[in-house]
Short mmCIF file of C-alpha atoms in Angstrom, two decimals:
data_model
loop_
_atom_site.label_atom_id
_atom_site.label_comp_id
_atom_site.label_asym_id
_atom_site.label_seq_id
_atom_site.Cartn_x
_atom_site.Cartn_y
_atom_site.Cartn_z
CA MET Z 29 -131.84 -108.00 -13.11
CA SER Z 30 -134.44 -107.05 -15.84
CA LEU Z 31 -135.58 -103.31 -15.95
CA LYS Z 32 -138.95 -104.17 -14.68
CA GLU Z 33 -137.54 -105.61 -11.83
CA ASN Z 34 -135.26 -102.93 -11.45
CA THR Z 35 -137.50 -100.29 -11.77
CA PRO Z 36 -139.73 -99.02 -8.33
CA ALA Z 37 -143.18 -99.73 -8.28
CA LYS Z 38 -144.44 -96.13 -8.60
CA TYR Z 39 -142.88 -96.30 -12.12
CA ASP Z 40 -143.82 -99.14 -12.92
CA ILE Z 41 -143.86 -99.34 -17.01
CA SER Z 42 -145.17 -102.87 -17.27
CA GLY Z 43 -148.57 -101.28 -18.08
CA GLY Z 44 -147.25 -99.01 -21.05
CA ASN Z 45 -145.80 -95.58 -21.77
CA PRO Z 46 -144.47 -94.23 -18.14
CA THR Z 47 -144.75 -90.59 -19.13
CA ASP Z 48 -148.84 -91.67 -18.53
CA MET Z 49 -148.03 -91.04 -14.87
CA ILE Z 50 -147.03 -87.57 -15.48
CA ASP Z 51 -150.32 -85.01 -15.39
CA ILE Z 52 -149.84 -82.38 -18.08
CA SER Z 53 -153.41 -81.49 -18.10
CA PHE Z 54 -153.87 -77.30 -18.59
CA ARG Z 55 -155.56 -77.62 -14.88
CA LYS Z 56 -152.48 -78.92 -13.43
CA TYR Z 57 -150.64 -76.19 -15.65
CA VAL Z 58 -152.76 -73.61 -14.21
CA GLU Z 59 -152.40 -74.57 -10.53
CA ASN Z 60 -148.45 -75.12 -10.91
CA ARG Z 61 -148.50 -71.56 -12.25
CA THR Z 62 -150.83 -69.89 -9.53
CA THR Z 63 -148.85 -71.50 -6.71
CA ARG Z 64 -145.89 -69.93 -8.22
CA SER Z 65 -147.76 -66.42 -8.56
CA ASP Z 66 -149.48 -66.53 -5.29
CA ILE Z 67 -146.09 -66.80 -3.43
CA HIS Z 68 -145.58 -63.07 -4.34
CA ILE Z 69 -149.29 -61.82 -3.10
CA VAL Z 70 -149.50 -60.76 0.34
CA ASN Z 71 -152.64 -59.43 1.67
CA GLY Z 72 -154.10 -60.03 -2.08
CA ILE Z 73 -151.57 -57.78 -3.72
CA PRO Z 74 -148.60 -58.45 -5.24
CA ASP Z 75 -145.37 -58.37 -2.47
CA TYR Z 76 -142.98 -55.56 -4.86
CA ALA Z 77 -146.65 -52.99 -5.01
CA TYR Z 78 -145.10 -49.91 -3.46
CA GLY Z 79 -147.28 -49.02 0.04
CA PRO Z 80 -148.66 -45.73 -0.92
CA ASP Z 81 -150.56 -47.04 -4.07
CA PHE Z 82 -152.79 -49.45 -1.87
CA THR Z 83 -153.36 -46.98 0.91
CA LEU Z 84 -154.13 -44.33 -1.25
CA ARG Z 85 -156.48 -46.29 -3.75
CA GLU Z 86 -158.12 -47.97 -0.24
CA LYS Z 87 -158.78 -44.07 0.23
CA LEU Z 88 -160.37 -43.52 -2.68
CA ARG Z 89 -162.46 -46.49 -3.09
CA ALA Z 90 -163.97 -45.18 0.67
CA LEU Z 91 -164.60 -42.23 -0.64
CA PRO Z 92 -169.26 -42.36 -0.97
CA GLY Z 93 -169.86 -43.36 -4.48
CA ALA Z 94 -166.35 -42.85 -5.74
CA TYR Z 95 -165.74 -46.65 -6.77
CA PRO Z 96 -169.31 -46.74 -8.88
CA PHE Z 97 -168.49 -43.45 -10.22
CA PHE Z 98 -165.03 -44.33 -11.99
CA LYS Z 99 -166.24 -47.80 -12.66
CA ALA Z 100 -169.35 -46.20 -14.37
CA ILE Z 101 -167.23 -44.29 -16.43
CA THR Z 102 -165.10 -46.67 -17.39
CA ASN Z 103 -167.71 -48.98 -18.42
CA GLN Z 104 -168.94 -46.50 -21.13
CA TYR Z 105 -165.87 -45.24 -22.15
CA VAL Z 106 -163.33 -48.22 -22.63
CA PRO Z 107 -165.32 -50.38 -25.29
CA TYR Z 108 -165.38 -46.96 -26.99
CA MET Z 109 -161.90 -46.65 -26.77
CA LYS Z 110 -160.92 -50.85 -27.67
CA GLN Z 111 -163.49 -49.82 -30.93
CA THR Z 112 -161.79 -47.24 -31.81
CA LEU Z 113 -158.04 -48.63 -31.59
CA ASN Z 114 -159.41 -51.30 -33.83
CA MET Z 115 -160.00 -49.23 -36.36
CA ASN Z 116 -156.86 -47.29 -36.15
CA ALA Z 117 -154.13 -48.90 -34.97
CA LEU Z 118 -152.48 -52.32 -35.45
CA ARG Z 119 -153.03 -54.85 -33.21
CA VAL Z 120 -150.18 -57.27 -32.35
CA GLY Z 121 -149.90 -61.20 -32.72
CA PRO Z 122 -147.83 -64.24 -33.35
CA ASP Z 123 -147.72 -63.40 -36.74
CA GLN Z 124 -147.97 -59.46 -36.29
CA PHE Z 125 -144.78 -57.93 -34.75
CA PRO Z 126 -143.85 -61.60 -33.25
CA GLU Z 127 -141.41 -59.75 -31.36
CA VAL Z 128 -143.59 -57.76 -29.44
CA HIS Z 129 -146.00 -60.56 -28.76
CA LYS Z 130 -143.38 -63.00 -27.45
CA MET Z 131 -142.35 -59.88 -25.11
CA THR Z 132 -145.53 -59.07 -23.70
CA GLN Z 133 -145.90 -63.11 -23.51
CA ASP Z 134 -143.10 -63.26 -21.73
CA CYS Z 135 -144.25 -60.23 -18.93
CA ALA Z 136 -147.28 -61.83 -18.57
CA MET Z 137 -146.08 -65.68 -17.76
CA ARG Z 138 -143.14 -63.40 -15.76
CA LEU Z 139 -146.29 -61.62 -13.42
CA GLY Z 140 -148.84 -64.30 -13.28
CA ILE Z 141 -151.83 -62.60 -15.51
CA GLY Z 142 -153.43 -63.59 -18.53
CA MET Z 143 -152.17 -62.21 -21.95
CA PRO Z 144 -153.10 -58.91 -22.54
CA THR Z 145 -154.14 -57.65 -26.20
CA VAL Z 146 -151.56 -55.60 -27.58
CA TYR Z 147 -151.64 -52.51 -30.55
CA ILE Z 148 -149.24 -50.22 -31.97
CA TYR Z 149 -151.01 -46.32 -32.70
CA PRO Z 150 -149.53 -44.70 -35.05
CA GLU Z 151 -147.61 -41.55 -33.12
CA PRO Z 152 -144.88 -40.38 -34.55
CA ALA Z 153 -144.62 -37.22 -32.44
CA ILE Z 154 -145.24 -38.45 -28.40
CA ILE Z 155 -143.66 -41.69 -26.86
CA ASN Z 156 -146.10 -43.43 -24.66
CA ALA Z 157 -147.43 -46.47 -24.14
CA TYR Z 158 -150.79 -46.88 -21.73
CA THR Z 159 -153.20 -49.50 -20.30
CA ILE Z 160 -157.01 -49.51 -20.78
CA ALA Z 161 -159.34 -52.10 -19.22
CA THR Z 162 -162.43 -52.54 -16.97
CA GLU Z 163 -162.59 -55.04 -14.26
CA ASP Z 164 -165.00 -57.12 -16.49
CA ASP Z 165 -163.29 -57.16 -19.61
CA SER Z 166 -159.78 -58.11 -21.05
CA PRO Z 167 -157.24 -55.27 -20.84
CA VAL Z 168 -155.25 -53.89 -23.75
CA ILE Z 169 -151.92 -52.84 -24.04
CA VAL Z 170 -151.32 -49.64 -26.50
CA ILE Z 171 -147.79 -48.70 -27.59
CA HIS Z 172 -147.20 -45.58 -29.51
CA SER Z 173 -144.99 -46.58 -32.69
CA SER Z 174 -142.34 -43.81 -31.80
CA LEU Z 175 -141.42 -45.62 -29.01
CA LEU Z 176 -141.04 -48.99 -30.93
CA GLU Z 177 -139.17 -46.63 -33.08
CA ARG Z 178 -136.83 -45.29 -30.67
CA PHE Z 179 -136.25 -47.70 -27.60
CA THR Z 180 -134.16 -50.88 -27.92
CA PRO Z 181 -135.81 -54.32 -27.43
CA GLY Z 182 -134.70 -54.39 -23.64
CA GLU Z 183 -135.99 -50.90 -23.23
CA LEU Z 184 -139.38 -51.69 -24.86
CA LYS Z 185 -139.86 -54.93 -23.26
CA ALA Z 186 -139.53 -52.90 -19.75
CA VAL Z 187 -142.22 -50.60 -20.85
CA ILE Z 188 -144.07 -53.82 -21.47
CA GLY Z 189 -143.55 -55.10 -18.16
CA HIS Z 190 -144.90 -51.52 -15.93
CA GLU Z 191 -147.94 -51.63 -18.46
CA CYS Z 192 -148.72 -55.69 -17.21
CA GLY Z 193 -147.88 -54.07 -13.95
CA HIS Z 194 -150.85 -52.00 -14.08
CA ILE Z 195 -152.86 -55.10 -14.67
CA HIS Z 196 -150.97 -57.03 -12.30
CA ASN Z 197 -151.90 -54.74 -9.50
CA VAL Z 198 -155.93 -54.60 -10.42
CA HIS Z 199 -155.33 -50.54 -11.27
CA SER Z 200 -157.89 -50.94 -14.53
CA ILE Z 201 -160.78 -49.03 -13.11
CA TYR Z 202 -158.99 -46.32 -11.15
CA ASN Z 203 -156.31 -45.35 -13.75
CA THR Z 204 -158.52 -45.50 -17.00
CA ALA Z 205 -161.04 -43.47 -15.06
CA ALA Z 206 -158.26 -41.06 -13.75
CA ASN Z 207 -157.05 -40.55 -17.33
CA ILE Z 208 -160.45 -40.00 -18.76
CA ILE Z 209 -161.38 -37.47 -15.66
CA LEU Z 210 -158.14 -35.79 -15.79
CA ASN Z 211 -157.33 -35.50 -19.81
CA ALA Z 212 -161.70 -34.46 -20.18
CA MET Z 213 -160.16 -30.64 -21.12
CA ALA Z 214 -157.62 -32.23 -23.89
CA MET Z 215 -160.35 -34.65 -25.07
CA GLY Z 216 -162.45 -32.23 -26.17
CA LEU Z 217 -165.96 -34.14 -24.73
CA PRO Z 218 -168.39 -31.55 -22.98
CA ILE Z 219 -169.94 -34.35 -20.69
CA LEU Z 220 -166.36 -35.05 -19.16
CA ARG Z 221 -165.96 -31.33 -19.10
CA GLN Z 222 -169.09 -31.31 -16.77
CA ILE Z 223 -167.67 -34.14 -14.61
CA MET Z 224 -164.71 -32.55 -13.50
CA SER Z 225 -166.05 -29.10 -13.07
CA LEU Z 226 -168.14 -31.07 -10.48
CA LEU Z 227 -165.16 -32.87 -8.92
CA SER Z 228 -163.95 -31.44 -5.62
CA MET Z 229 -159.98 -29.79 -5.12
CA PRO Z 230 -159.25 -32.82 -2.98
CA LEU Z 231 -160.53 -35.67 -4.87
CA LYS Z 232 -158.45 -34.60 -7.89
CA TYR Z 233 -155.56 -34.05 -5.83
CA ALA Z 234 -156.15 -37.72 -4.37
CA ILE Z 235 -156.72 -39.41 -7.53
CA GLN Z 236 -153.40 -37.80 -9.00
CA ALA Z 237 -151.19 -38.46 -5.76
CA TRP Z 238 -152.63 -42.60 -5.97
CA SER Z 239 -151.49 -42.54 -9.99
CA ARG Z 240 -148.17 -41.30 -9.23
CA ALA Z 241 -148.00 -43.60 -6.63
CA ALA Z 242 -149.27 -46.45 -8.72
CA GLU Z 243 -146.55 -45.83 -11.43
CA VAL Z 244 -143.79 -46.43 -8.80
CA THR Z 245 -145.38 -50.07 -8.46
CA CYS Z 246 -145.55 -50.27 -11.99
CA ASP Z 247 -141.78 -49.59 -12.49
CA ARG Z 248 -140.88 -51.97 -10.36
CA ALA Z 249 -142.76 -54.73 -12.40
CA GLY Z 250 -140.52 -53.23 -15.39
CA VAL Z 251 -137.38 -53.94 -13.78
CA ILE Z 252 -138.78 -57.57 -12.87
CA CYS Z 253 -139.86 -58.32 -16.38
CA SER Z 254 -136.67 -57.00 -17.89
CA ASP Z 255 -133.87 -59.28 -19.32
CA ASP Z 256 -131.13 -56.98 -18.13
CA ILE Z 257 -131.46 -54.80 -14.71
CA ASN Z 258 -130.80 -51.57 -15.80
CA ASP Z 259 -133.14 -51.48 -18.77
CA GLU Z 260 -136.07 -49.20 -17.06
CA LEU Z 261 -133.11 -46.87 -15.60
CA THR Z 262 -132.19 -46.04 -19.56
CA SER Z 263 -135.69 -46.09 -20.68
CA LYS Z 264 -136.70 -43.20 -17.99
CA ALA Z 265 -134.08 -41.51 -19.28
CA LYS Z 266 -135.52 -41.65 -22.78
CA PHE Z 267 -138.31 -40.09 -21.79
CA LEU Z 268 -136.75 -36.95 -20.90
CA TYR Z 269 -135.34 -36.18 -24.18
CA GLY Z 270 -137.85 -38.29 -26.33
CA ALA Z 271 -134.10 -40.49 -27.54
CA ALA Z 272 -133.90 -38.16 -30.20
CA LEU Z 273 -131.84 -39.00 -33.28
CA ASP Z 274 -131.92 -42.60 -31.67
CA SER Z 275 -129.00 -41.54 -29.02
CA ASP Z 276 -127.74 -43.92 -26.82
CA ASP Z 277 -125.04 -41.92 -25.42
CA VAL Z 278 -126.82 -40.47 -22.29
CA ASN Z 279 -124.96 -39.63 -19.43
CA LEU Z 280 -127.30 -41.37 -16.41
CA ASP Z 281 -125.10 -39.86 -13.73
CA ALA Z 282 -125.33 -36.36 -15.26
CA VAL Z 283 -129.60 -36.86 -15.84
CA LEU Z 284 -129.74 -38.13 -12.22
CA ARG Z 285 -127.80 -34.66 -11.06
CA GLN Z 286 -130.85 -32.53 -12.55
CA TYR Z 287 -132.76 -34.04 -9.00
CA ASP Z 288 -131.23 -31.88 -7.17
CA MET Z 289 -132.18 -28.85 -8.96
CA LEU Z 290 -135.49 -29.75 -9.24
CA ARG Z 291 -135.83 -30.48 -5.42
CA SER Z 292 -134.69 -27.22 -4.30
CA THR Z 293 -136.87 -25.18 -6.11
CA PRO Z 294 -140.69 -24.36 -5.73
CA VAL Z 295 -141.87 -24.85 -9.00
CA ARG Z 296 -141.42 -28.78 -7.76
CA LEU Z 297 -144.87 -28.14 -6.47
CA LEU Z 298 -146.22 -28.09 -9.90
CA GLU Z 299 -146.11 -31.83 -9.56
CA LEU Z 300 -149.01 -32.13 -7.79
CA GLU Z 301 -150.88 -31.78 -10.81
CA SER Z 302 -149.20 -34.21 -12.36
CA THR Z 303 -150.59 -38.18 -12.68
CA HIS Z 304 -146.93 -39.13 -13.07
CA PRO Z 305 -143.27 -38.38 -10.84
CA VAL Z 306 -141.32 -36.70 -13.11
CA PRO Z 307 -138.65 -39.40 -14.78
CA VAL Z 308 -135.91 -38.33 -12.62
CA ARG Z 309 -137.66 -39.15 -9.33
CA ARG Z 310 -138.26 -42.38 -10.52
CA MET Z 311 -135.09 -43.26 -11.52
CA PHE Z 312 -134.03 -42.99 -8.23
CA ALA Z 313 -136.89 -45.10 -7.20
CA VAL Z 314 -136.15 -47.62 -9.15
CA MET Z 315 -132.30 -47.55 -8.30
CA GLU Z 316 -133.17 -48.23 -4.69
CA PHE Z 317 -135.42 -51.07 -6.12
CA MET Z 318 -132.67 -52.46 -7.66
CA ASN Z 319 -131.00 -52.73 -4.16
CA SER Z 320 -133.89 -54.39 -2.44
CA GLU Z 321 -134.86 -58.08 -1.12
CA LEU Z 322 -138.01 -58.13 -3.14
CA LEU Z 323 -136.55 -57.52 -6.32
CA TYR Z 324 -134.53 -60.54 -6.11
CA SER Z 325 -136.76 -62.73 -5.00
CA TRP Z 326 -138.41 -62.29 -8.22
CA ARG Z 327 -134.99 -62.85 -10.28
CA PRO Z 328 -132.75 -64.45 -7.76
CA GLU Z 329 -129.89 -65.47 -11.16
CA TRP Z 330 -129.29 -61.18 -10.48
CA ARG Z 331 -128.25 -61.61 -6.95
CA THR Z 332 -124.63 -60.48 -6.07
CA PRO Z 333 -122.46 -62.43 -3.46
CA GLY Z 334 -122.45 -60.16 -0.65
CA GLN Z 335 -125.29 -57.56 -1.06
CA GLU Z 336 -126.70 -55.68 1.54
CA LEU Z 337 -130.14 -55.39 0.52
CA LEU Z 338 -133.56 -53.01 1.46
CA SER Z 339 -135.92 -54.76 3.54
CA LYS Z 340 -139.67 -53.86 2.02
CA GLN Z 341 -140.27 -51.65 4.62
CA GLU Z 342 -136.74 -49.69 3.98
CA LEU Z 343 -137.51 -49.67 0.45
CA ASP Z 344 -140.95 -48.14 0.99
CA ALA Z 345 -139.76 -45.69 3.07
CA ARG Z 346 -136.58 -44.45 0.93
CA CYS Z 347 -138.96 -44.42 -2.44
CA GLU Z 348 -141.23 -42.03 -0.53
CA GLN Z 349 -138.39 -39.35 0.55
CA TYR Z 350 -137.67 -39.57 -3.51
CA VAL Z 351 -140.83 -39.17 -4.91
CA GLY Z 352 -142.66 -37.16 -1.98
CA VAL Z 353 -143.22 -33.76 -4.21
CA ILE Z 354 -143.49 -31.49 -0.73
CA LYS Z 355 -140.38 -32.67 0.65
CA SER Z 356 -137.87 -34.69 -0.93
CA ARG Z 357 -134.48 -36.34 0.18
CA LYS Z 358 -130.96 -35.30 -1.23
CA ALA Z 359 -129.85 -37.43 -3.88
CA SER Z 360 -126.97 -39.75 -2.19
CA LYS Z 361 -123.62 -39.14 -4.79
CA ARG Z 362 -122.89 -41.56 -7.18
#
C-alpha cells in the first residue's frame, strides 16, 4: 500500500507539505495563550488573588472621586518617572542582562501578561523592586542593583514574578498612586504634600490596608513563577537582613519564630501605617499557599501524591489570620 493510500483524508499530502495544514499564525498563538490564561480567571480576576485584595480595592473604587483622583495622579507622574529611569537606569533586553530579560519573559508567559519593560536602578544600599504603570501605558519593573547582587537567580525570579503579579492583577493605578501619595513627604514634592494633607485618615488607612492585601496576592504570583517552590520564602528572609555578606545560611525556622514575638505585642499596631505586611507574616501566608489547591492548578508538576490541600476559601481565611494586624493567629509549630 502506498503512503498516499494509507494517509487519512484530512492529512492528504498529495497537494504538498502536510505542515501547511497547521495554523501557526500569530492570531492562533494569541488565541491559544488567551485560552490557557482564561482558565485561571474567575469573575474577571486571577484565581490566585487574595480575597481582601479585590474587596478592599472595590471599596476604594466606590469612594466618590477616588478612582479619577488616583488616575489623574498616575497619568501626570508616571511619564516623568519613566523618563527619569531612562536617564538614570539601565534598560534590560535580550542583549543587556539577558538572564534577567529571560526571567521576566518566563514570568510574563506563565501568567499570560504582556512583556514589561525592566530597568536596573543603581541603588547599592536599599534592596527593593517595584512596578510603575498607568492603565493606558506599558508597565515598567524597576530592580535595585543591590537586589540583583545579593539574591540568587531563583530568588530574583520570584521577585520578578511578584512584580508581574501586580501587572496581572491590574494593581497599576492603585499601587502607583498609593506609593506616590503615601511617600509624598519623603519625595519632597510640595504639591503632593498638600494633597496628602487633604486626605482623611480613614482614606489613608484604607489605601494602606488594600496595599498590604495586594502584596499577599503578588507573593502568590512570585511562587507560581518560581523555578523552586522555596525561592519566595528565602527571598522574604533576605528582605529582613539585607542578604548581608551574601550569607545563605539563614535558619528559616528561627526567622519564623519571630512571628509569635511580633503578634504578642501592641507594637504590631505600627503596621497599620505600612503598605506591606512585615516579611515574617508574608512568609507564613506563602507557606499556606504552598499547601493549596490553587498553587498546584498552576504548577501540577510540583504536587506530591497524597497531599492534603487547602481550598481557596480555607487558604484566604488562614492567610487573614496571619497577616491581619489587629488580631493574628498563633503560629503552627514547624
